[in-house]
Amino acid sequence: MPARKAKNRVRAVKTPRRTSQKKPARRRTARQPLVGFIGAGNMARSLAGGLLKNGWARNRLILADPDSAQRSAVEKVLKLKTYATNNDVAARADILVLAVKPQVLRAAALELTQAVQRRRPLVISVAAGVRLADLERWLGGGLPVVRVMPNTAALIGSGAAGLYANPRVAPEQRNQAESILRSVGVTVWLADESLLDVVTAVSGSGPAYFFRVMEALERAAIAGGLDAATARLLTLETAFGAAKMALEGGEEPAVLRARVTSPGGTTEQALGVLESGGIETLFHQAVRAATRRARELAEMFGKGA
């Protein structure tokens, strides 16, 4: 009898009803635009490499270059798909990065006109000195175009770039252009295209100014008796440390300079020599000269149909 009761109790247990709750829908990740590079030189490889490091899918990056050696380097190092003809990339790309020398940009753009007019991609030009009006004319007009002035430090992921967009560039496309350039450094949007000439003179040519200062300081150290290796190490580490302090501290360079300049000390004596030699005047003259030359080159590159 006890066994039967136990059996009945087991039968009395009800199976829980299955709820009709739906499983949460899978969130679809946005499909990355296909970025195509015209040119597979140093700047294109740096940008593509930066995008890969920042999570861009390898199958969403393609490059074109007629030089087989350049294509082989991309395929070997970055493992990316390359093409020998520019139109093969232009016909596929959602974002087309023109990474060729300014002297050949006109010819490259004219070759791409039909493909880009069909595809209507966002066009990003990193060719120094070529104005948007000229580039738009060569491409047939009506396209969203962003002009960029990068610098050589982009090759090591520490670049500084100025950007200017024409009115056809949508907010999402501005973000896309910025994300591409931010993969190799910092970006600054400009309200006036003419300011890109000043950017060219400051950050575009700027690395050479600092290299020249380092070169002079290194030679002065050797003249003072230090061996070449020690002079170079101290010069480079000092330059790096000063830049890092200025970037990370958030204080004006003038404040940092004053902090390390004790009255009557060695730094004050050295700065006095530089000031008497007109260091600030020379830098103003240098930036004006580079800006003027940038405008002259833009006029030269823009000639023709």
CSV table of C-alpha atoms in Angstrom, one decimal:
chain,number,residue,atom,x,y,z
A,1,MET,CA,0.0,0.0,0.0
A,2,PRO,CA,2.7,2.6,0.8
A,3,ALA,CA,4.4,1.7,-2.5
A,4,ARG,CA,1.1,2.4,-4.4
A,5,LYS,CA,0.8,5.8,-2.7
A,6,ALA,CA,4.3,6.7,-3.7
A,7,LYS,CA,3.5,5.7,-7.2
A,8,ASN,CA,0.4,7.9,-7.2
A,9,ARG,CA,2.4,10.8,-5.9
A,10,VAL,CA,4.8,10.4,-8.8
A,11,ARG,CA,2.0,10.4,-11.3
A,12,ALA,CA,0.5,13.6,-9.7
A,13,VAL,CA,3.6,15.6,-10.6
A,14,LYS,CA,2.8,17.9,-13.6
A,15,THR,CA,5.2,18.7,-16.4
A,16,PRO,CA,5.9,22.5,-16.6
A,17,ARG,CA,4.3,24.2,-19.5
A,18,ARG,CA,6.6,25.5,-22.2
A,19,THR,CA,6.4,29.2,-22.4
A,20,SER,CA,5.8,30.9,-25.8
A,21,GLN,CA,8.5,33.5,-25.2
A,22,LYS,CA,10.5,34.1,-28.4
A,23,LYS,CA,14.3,33.9,-28.4
A,24,PRO,CA,15.9,37.4,-28.6
A,25,ALA,CA,16.7,38.2,-32.2
A,26,ARG,CA,20.3,38.2,-33.2
A,27,ARG,CA,21.7,41.7,-33.6
A,28,ARG,CA,23.0,42.1,-37.1
A,29,THR,CA,26.4,43.8,-37.3
A,30,ALA,CA,26.6,46.6,-39.9
A,31,ARG,CA,28.4,45.4,-43.0
A,32,GLN,CA,31.7,47.3,-43.4
A,33,PRO,CA,32.1,49.3,-46.5
A,34,LEU,CA,34.5,48.0,-49.1
A,35,VAL,CA,37.5,50.3,-49.0
A,36,GLY,CA,39.6,50.4,-52.2
A,37,PHE,CA,43.0,52.1,-52.6
A,38,ILE,CA,44.3,53.5,-55.9
A,39,GLY,CA,48.0,53.1,-55.3
A,40,ALA,CA,49.8,50.6,-53.1
A,41,GLY,CA,52.7,52.7,-51.9
A,42,ASN,CA,53.7,53.6,-48.4
A,43,MET,CA,50.6,55.8,-47.5
A,44,ALA,CA,48.1,53.3,-48.8
A,45,ARG,CA,49.8,50.4,-47.0
A,46,SER,CA,49.9,52.4,-43.8
A,47,LEU,CA,46.2,53.2,-44.0
A,48,ALA,CA,45.3,49.7,-44.8
A,49,GLY,CA,47.5,48.3,-42.1
A,50,GLY,CA,46.0,50.8,-39.6
A,51,LEU,CA,42.5,49.7,-40.5
A,52,LEU,CA,43.4,46.1,-40.0
A,53,LYS,CA,44.8,46.8,-36.6
A,54,ASN,CA,41.5,48.6,-35.7
A,55,GLY,CA,39.4,45.6,-36.6
A,56,TRP,CA,38.6,46.2,-40.3
A,57,ALA,CA,37.8,42.9,-42.1
A,58,ARG,CA,40.6,41.8,-44.4
A,59,ASN,CA,38.1,41.0,-47.2
A,60,ARG,CA,36.8,44.6,-47.0
A,61,LEU,CA,40.1,46.1,-48.2
A,62,ILE,CA,41.5,46.0,-51.8
A,63,LEU,CA,44.3,47.8,-53.5
A,64,ALA,CA,45.3,48.6,-57.1
A,65,ASP,CA,48.7,49.3,-58.5
A,66,PRO,CA,50.3,48.7,-61.9
A,67,ASP,CA,53.6,47.9,-60.2
A,68,SER,CA,53.8,44.2,-59.5
A,69,ALA,CA,56.4,44.7,-56.8
A,70,GLN,CA,54.1,47.0,-54.8
A,71,ARG,CA,51.2,44.5,-55.2
A,72,SER,CA,53.5,41.6,-54.0
A,73,ALA,CA,54.5,43.6,-51.0
A,74,VAL,CA,50.9,44.2,-50.0
A,75,GLU,CA,49.9,40.6,-50.6
A,76,LYS,CA,52.9,39.3,-48.6
A,77,VAL,CA,52.7,41.7,-45.6
A,78,LEU,CA,49.1,42.6,-45.3
A,79,LYS,CA,47.5,39.5,-47.0
A,80,LEU,CA,45.1,41.7,-49.0
A,81,LYS,CA,43.6,41.3,-52.4
A,82,THR,CA,45.3,43.5,-55.1
A,83,TYR,CA,44.5,44.4,-58.7
A,84,ALA,CA,46.8,45.5,-61.6
A,85,THR,CA,44.2,48.0,-63.0
A,86,ASN,CA,42.6,50.9,-61.1
A,87,ASN,CA,39.2,50.4,-62.6
A,88,ASP,CA,38.9,46.9,-61.1
A,89,VAL,CA,39.0,48.5,-57.6
A,90,ALA,CA,36.9,51.6,-58.6
A,91,ALA,CA,34.2,49.3,-59.9
A,92,ARG,CA,33.9,47.6,-56.5
A,93,ALA,CA,34.7,50.1,-53.8
A,94,ASP,CA,32.2,51.9,-51.5
A,95,ILE,CA,35.0,54.2,-50.4
A,96,LEU,CA,37.8,55.0,-52.9
A,97,VAL,CA,41.1,56.3,-51.5
A,98,LEU,CA,43.2,58.0,-54.0
A,99,ALA,CA,46.7,57.4,-52.7
A,100,VAL,CA,48.9,58.4,-55.7
A,101,LYS,CA,51.4,61.2,-56.1
A,102,PRO,CA,49.8,64.5,-57.0
A,103,GLN,CA,51.7,64.7,-60.3
A,104,VAL,CA,49.8,61.6,-61.6
A,105,LEU,CA,46.4,62.1,-59.9
A,106,ARG,CA,44.9,63.9,-62.9
A,107,ALA,CA,45.6,61.0,-65.2
A,108,ALA,CA,44.5,58.5,-62.6
A,109,ALA,CA,41.2,60.3,-62.0
A,110,LEU,CA,40.4,60.7,-65.7
A,111,GLU,CA,40.9,57.0,-66.1
A,112,LEU,CA,38.4,56.3,-63.2
A,113,THR,CA,35.6,58.7,-64.4
A,114,GLN,CA,33.3,56.2,-65.8
A,115,ALA,CA,33.7,53.7,-63.0
A,116,VAL,CA,33.1,56.2,-60.2
A,117,GLN,CA,30.2,57.8,-61.9
A,118,ARG,CA,28.5,54.4,-62.0
A,119,ARG,CA,29.5,53.3,-58.5
A,120,ARG,CA,29.2,56.7,-56.8
A,121,PRO,CA,31.7,56.0,-53.9
A,122,LEU,CA,32.9,58.3,-51.2
A,123,VAL,CA,36.2,59.5,-52.7
A,124,ILE,CA,39.1,60.4,-50.3
A,125,SER,CA,42.2,62.0,-51.8
A,126,VAL,CA,45.5,62.0,-49.8
A,127,ALA,CA,47.4,63.7,-52.7
A,128,ALA,CA,49.0,66.9,-51.4
A,129,GLY,CA,48.2,70.1,-53.2
A,130,VAL,CA,45.3,69.0,-55.4
A,131,ARG,CA,42.2,71.1,-54.8
A,132,LEU,CA,38.7,69.6,-54.6
A,133,ALA,CA,37.4,71.6,-57.6
A,134,ASP,CA,40.0,70.1,-59.8
A,135,LEU,CA,39.6,66.6,-58.6
A,136,GLU,CA,35.8,66.8,-58.9
A,137,ARG,CA,36.1,68.1,-62.4
A,138,TRP,CA,38.4,65.2,-63.4
A,139,LEU,CA,36.1,62.6,-61.8
A,140,GLY,CA,33.0,64.0,-63.7
A,141,GLY,CA,31.4,65.9,-60.8
A,142,GLY,CA,28.6,65.2,-58.4
A,143,LEU,CA,30.5,62.9,-56.0
A,144,PRO,CA,31.1,63.2,-52.3
A,145,VAL,CA,34.8,64.0,-51.9
A,146,VAL,CA,37.1,64.5,-48.9
A,147,ARG,CA,40.5,66.0,-49.3
A,148,VAL,CA,43.1,65.0,-46.7
A,149,MET,CA,46.6,66.4,-45.9
A,150,PRO,CA,48.4,63.6,-43.9
A,151,ASN,CA,52.0,63.5,-43.0
A,152,THR,CA,54.8,61.0,-43.0
A,153,ALA,CA,54.4,60.0,-39.3
A,154,ALA,CA,51.2,58.2,-40.5
A,155,LEU,CA,53.7,55.5,-41.6
A,156,ILE,CA,54.2,54.6,-38.0
A,157,GLY,CA,50.7,55.3,-36.8
A,158,SER,CA,51.4,58.7,-35.3
A,159,GLY,CA,50.3,61.0,-38.1
A,160,ALA,CA,48.4,64.3,-38.0
A,161,ALA,CA,46.0,65.0,-40.8
A,162,GLY,CA,43.7,67.9,-41.8
A,163,LEU,CA,40.5,67.0,-43.6
A,164,TYR,CA,38.0,69.0,-45.7
A,165,ALA,CA,34.8,67.7,-47.2
A,166,ASN,CA,32.7,69.0,-50.1
A,167,PRO,CA,28.9,69.6,-49.4
A,168,ARG,CA,27.9,66.2,-50.9
A,169,VAL,CA,29.7,64.3,-48.0
A,170,ALA,CA,27.0,63.0,-45.6
A,171,PRO,CA,27.6,62.8,-41.9
A,172,GLU,CA,28.1,59.1,-42.0
A,173,GLN,CA,30.6,59.5,-44.8
A,174,ARG,CA,32.5,62.1,-42.7
A,175,ASN,CA,32.7,59.5,-39.9
A,176,GLN,CA,34.0,56.9,-42.3
A,177,ALA,CA,36.7,59.2,-43.7
A,178,GLU,CA,37.7,60.2,-40.2
A,179,SER,CA,37.9,56.5,-39.0
A,180,ILE,CA,40.2,55.7,-41.9
A,181,LEU,CA,42.6,58.5,-41.1
A,182,ARG,CA,42.3,58.0,-37.3
A,183,SER,CA,43.7,54.5,-37.8
A,184,VAL,CA,47.1,56.1,-38.4
A,185,GLY,CA,47.0,59.2,-36.1
A,186,VAL,CA,44.9,62.3,-35.2
A,187,THR,CA,42.5,64.1,-37.4
A,188,VAL,CA,41.3,67.7,-37.6
A,189,TRP,CA,38.3,68.9,-39.7
A,190,LEU,CA,38.7,72.3,-41.4
A,191,ALA,CA,35.9,74.7,-42.3
A,192,ASP,CA,37.8,76.2,-45.2
A,193,GLU,CA,39.7,74.3,-47.9
A,194,SER,CA,42.4,77.0,-48.1
A,195,LEU,CA,43.5,76.2,-44.6
A,196,LEU,CA,44.8,72.9,-45.9
A,197,ASP,CA,47.7,74.9,-47.4
A,198,VAL,CA,48.6,76.0,-43.8
A,199,VAL,CA,48.2,72.4,-42.6
A,200,THR,CA,50.6,71.4,-45.3
A,201,ALA,CA,53.1,74.0,-44.0
A,202,VAL,CA,52.7,73.0,-40.4
A,203,SER,CA,52.0,69.3,-40.0
A,204,GLY,CA,52.7,68.2,-43.6
A,205,SER,CA,56.2,69.7,-43.7
A,206,GLY,CA,56.6,69.9,-40.0
A,207,PRO,CA,58.4,66.6,-39.4
A,208,ALA,CA,61.3,67.9,-41.5
A,209,TYR,CA,61.5,71.0,-39.2
A,210,PHE,CA,61.9,68.9,-36.1
A,211,PHE,CA,64.3,66.5,-37.9
A,212,ARG,CA,66.4,69.6,-38.7
A,213,VAL,CA,66.4,70.8,-35.1
A,214,MET,CA,67.4,67.3,-34.0
A,215,GLU,CA,70.1,67.2,-36.6
A,216,ALA,CA,71.6,70.6,-35.4
A,217,LEU,CA,71.4,69.6,-31.7
A,218,GLU,CA,73.1,66.3,-32.4
A,219,ARG,CA,75.9,68.0,-34.2
A,220,ALA,CA,76.3,70.5,-31.4
A,221,ALA,CA,76.5,67.7,-28.9
A,222,ILE,CA,79.3,66.0,-30.9
A,223,ALA,CA,81.1,69.3,-31.2
A,224,GLY,CA,80.9,69.6,-27.4
A,225,GLY,CA,82.7,66.2,-27.0
A,226,LEU,CA,80.1,63.5,-26.9
A,227,ASP,CA,80.4,60.5,-29.2
A,228,ALA,CA,78.0,60.2,-32.1
A,229,ALA,CA,75.9,57.4,-30.6
A,230,THR,CA,75.5,59.2,-27.2
A,231,ALA,CA,74.6,62.5,-29.0
A,232,ARG,CA,72.0,60.8,-31.1
A,233,LEU,CA,70.4,58.9,-28.2
A,234,LEU,CA,70.2,62.0,-25.9
A,235,THR,CA,68.8,64.1,-28.7
A,236,LEU,CA,66.1,61.7,-29.8
A,237,GLU,CA,65.0,60.8,-26.3
A,238,THR,CA,64.9,64.5,-25.3
A,239,ALA,CA,62.7,65.3,-28.4
A,240,PHE,CA,60.4,62.3,-27.6
A,241,GLY,CA,60.1,63.2,-24.0
A,242,ALA,CA,59.4,66.9,-24.7
A,243,ALA,CA,56.6,66.0,-27.2
A,244,LYS,CA,55.2,63.4,-24.8
A,245,MET,CA,55.1,66.0,-21.9
A,246,ALA,CA,53.3,68.5,-24.2
A,247,LEU,CA,50.8,66.0,-25.4
A,248,GLU,CA,49.9,64.3,-22.2
A,249,GLY,CA,50.2,67.2,-19.7
A,250,GLY,CA,47.7,69.4,-21.4
A,251,GLU,CA,49.7,72.6,-20.7
A,252,GLU,CA,50.9,75.2,-23.2
A,253,PRO,CA,54.4,74.7,-24.5
A,254,ALA,CA,55.2,78.2,-23.2
A,255,VAL,CA,54.3,77.0,-19.6
A,256,LEU,CA,56.4,73.9,-20.0
A,257,ARG,CA,59.3,76.0,-21.3
A,258,ALA,CA,59.1,78.4,-18.4
A,259,ARG,CA,59.1,75.6,-15.9
A,260,VAL,CA,62.4,74.2,-17.1
A,261,THR,CA,64.0,77.7,-17.5
A,262,SER,CA,65.6,78.8,-14.2
A,263,PRO,CA,66.6,82.4,-13.9
A,264,GLY,CA,70.3,82.7,-14.6
A,265,GLY,CA,70.6,79.0,-15.5
A,266,THR,CA,71.9,77.2,-18.5
A,267,THR,CA,68.5,76.8,-20.3
A,268,GLU,CA,67.9,80.6,-20.1
A,269,GLN,CA,71.4,81.2,-21.6
A,270,ALA,CA,70.7,78.8,-24.5
A,271,LEU,CA,67.2,80.2,-25.2
A,272,GLY,CA,68.6,83.7,-25.2
A,273,VAL,CA,70.9,82.7,-28.0
A,274,LEU,CA,68.1,81.2,-30.0
A,275,GLU,CA,65.8,84.2,-29.5
A,276,SER,CA,68.6,86.6,-30.5
A,277,GLY,CA,69.0,84.6,-33.7
A,278,GLY,CA,65.4,85.1,-34.5
A,279,ILE,CA,64.1,81.6,-34.0
A,280,GLU,CA,60.4,82.6,-34.0
A,281,THR,CA,60.7,84.9,-36.9
A,282,LEU,CA,62.4,82.2,-38.9
A,283,PHE,CA,59.6,79.7,-38.1
A,284,HIS,CA,57.0,82.3,-39.2
A,285,GLN,CA,58.9,82.8,-42.4
A,286,ALA,CA,59.2,79.1,-43.0
A,287,VAL,CA,55.5,78.4,-42.6
A,288,ARG,CA,54.6,81.3,-44.9
A,289,ALA,CA,57.0,80.1,-47.5
A,290,ALA,CA,55.6,76.5,-47.4
A,291,THR,CA,52.0,77.8,-47.5
A,292,ARG,CA,52.8,79.9,-50.5
A,293,ARG,CA,54.5,77.0,-52.2
A,294,ALA,CA,51.5,74.8,-51.5
A,295,ARG,CA,49.2,77.3,-53.3
A,296,GLU,CA,51.6,77.5,-56.2
A,297,LEU,CA,51.6,73.7,-56.5
A,298,ALA,CA,47.8,73.6,-56.4
A,299,GLU,CA,47.7,76.0,-59.3
A,300,MET,CA,50.2,73.9,-61.2
A,301,PHE,CA,48.5,70.6,-60.6
A,302,GLY,CA,45.1,72.0,-61.5
A,303,LYS,CA,46.0,73.1,-65.0
A,304,GLY,CA,44.5,71.2,-67.8
A,305,ALA,CA,41.1,69.7,-68.5
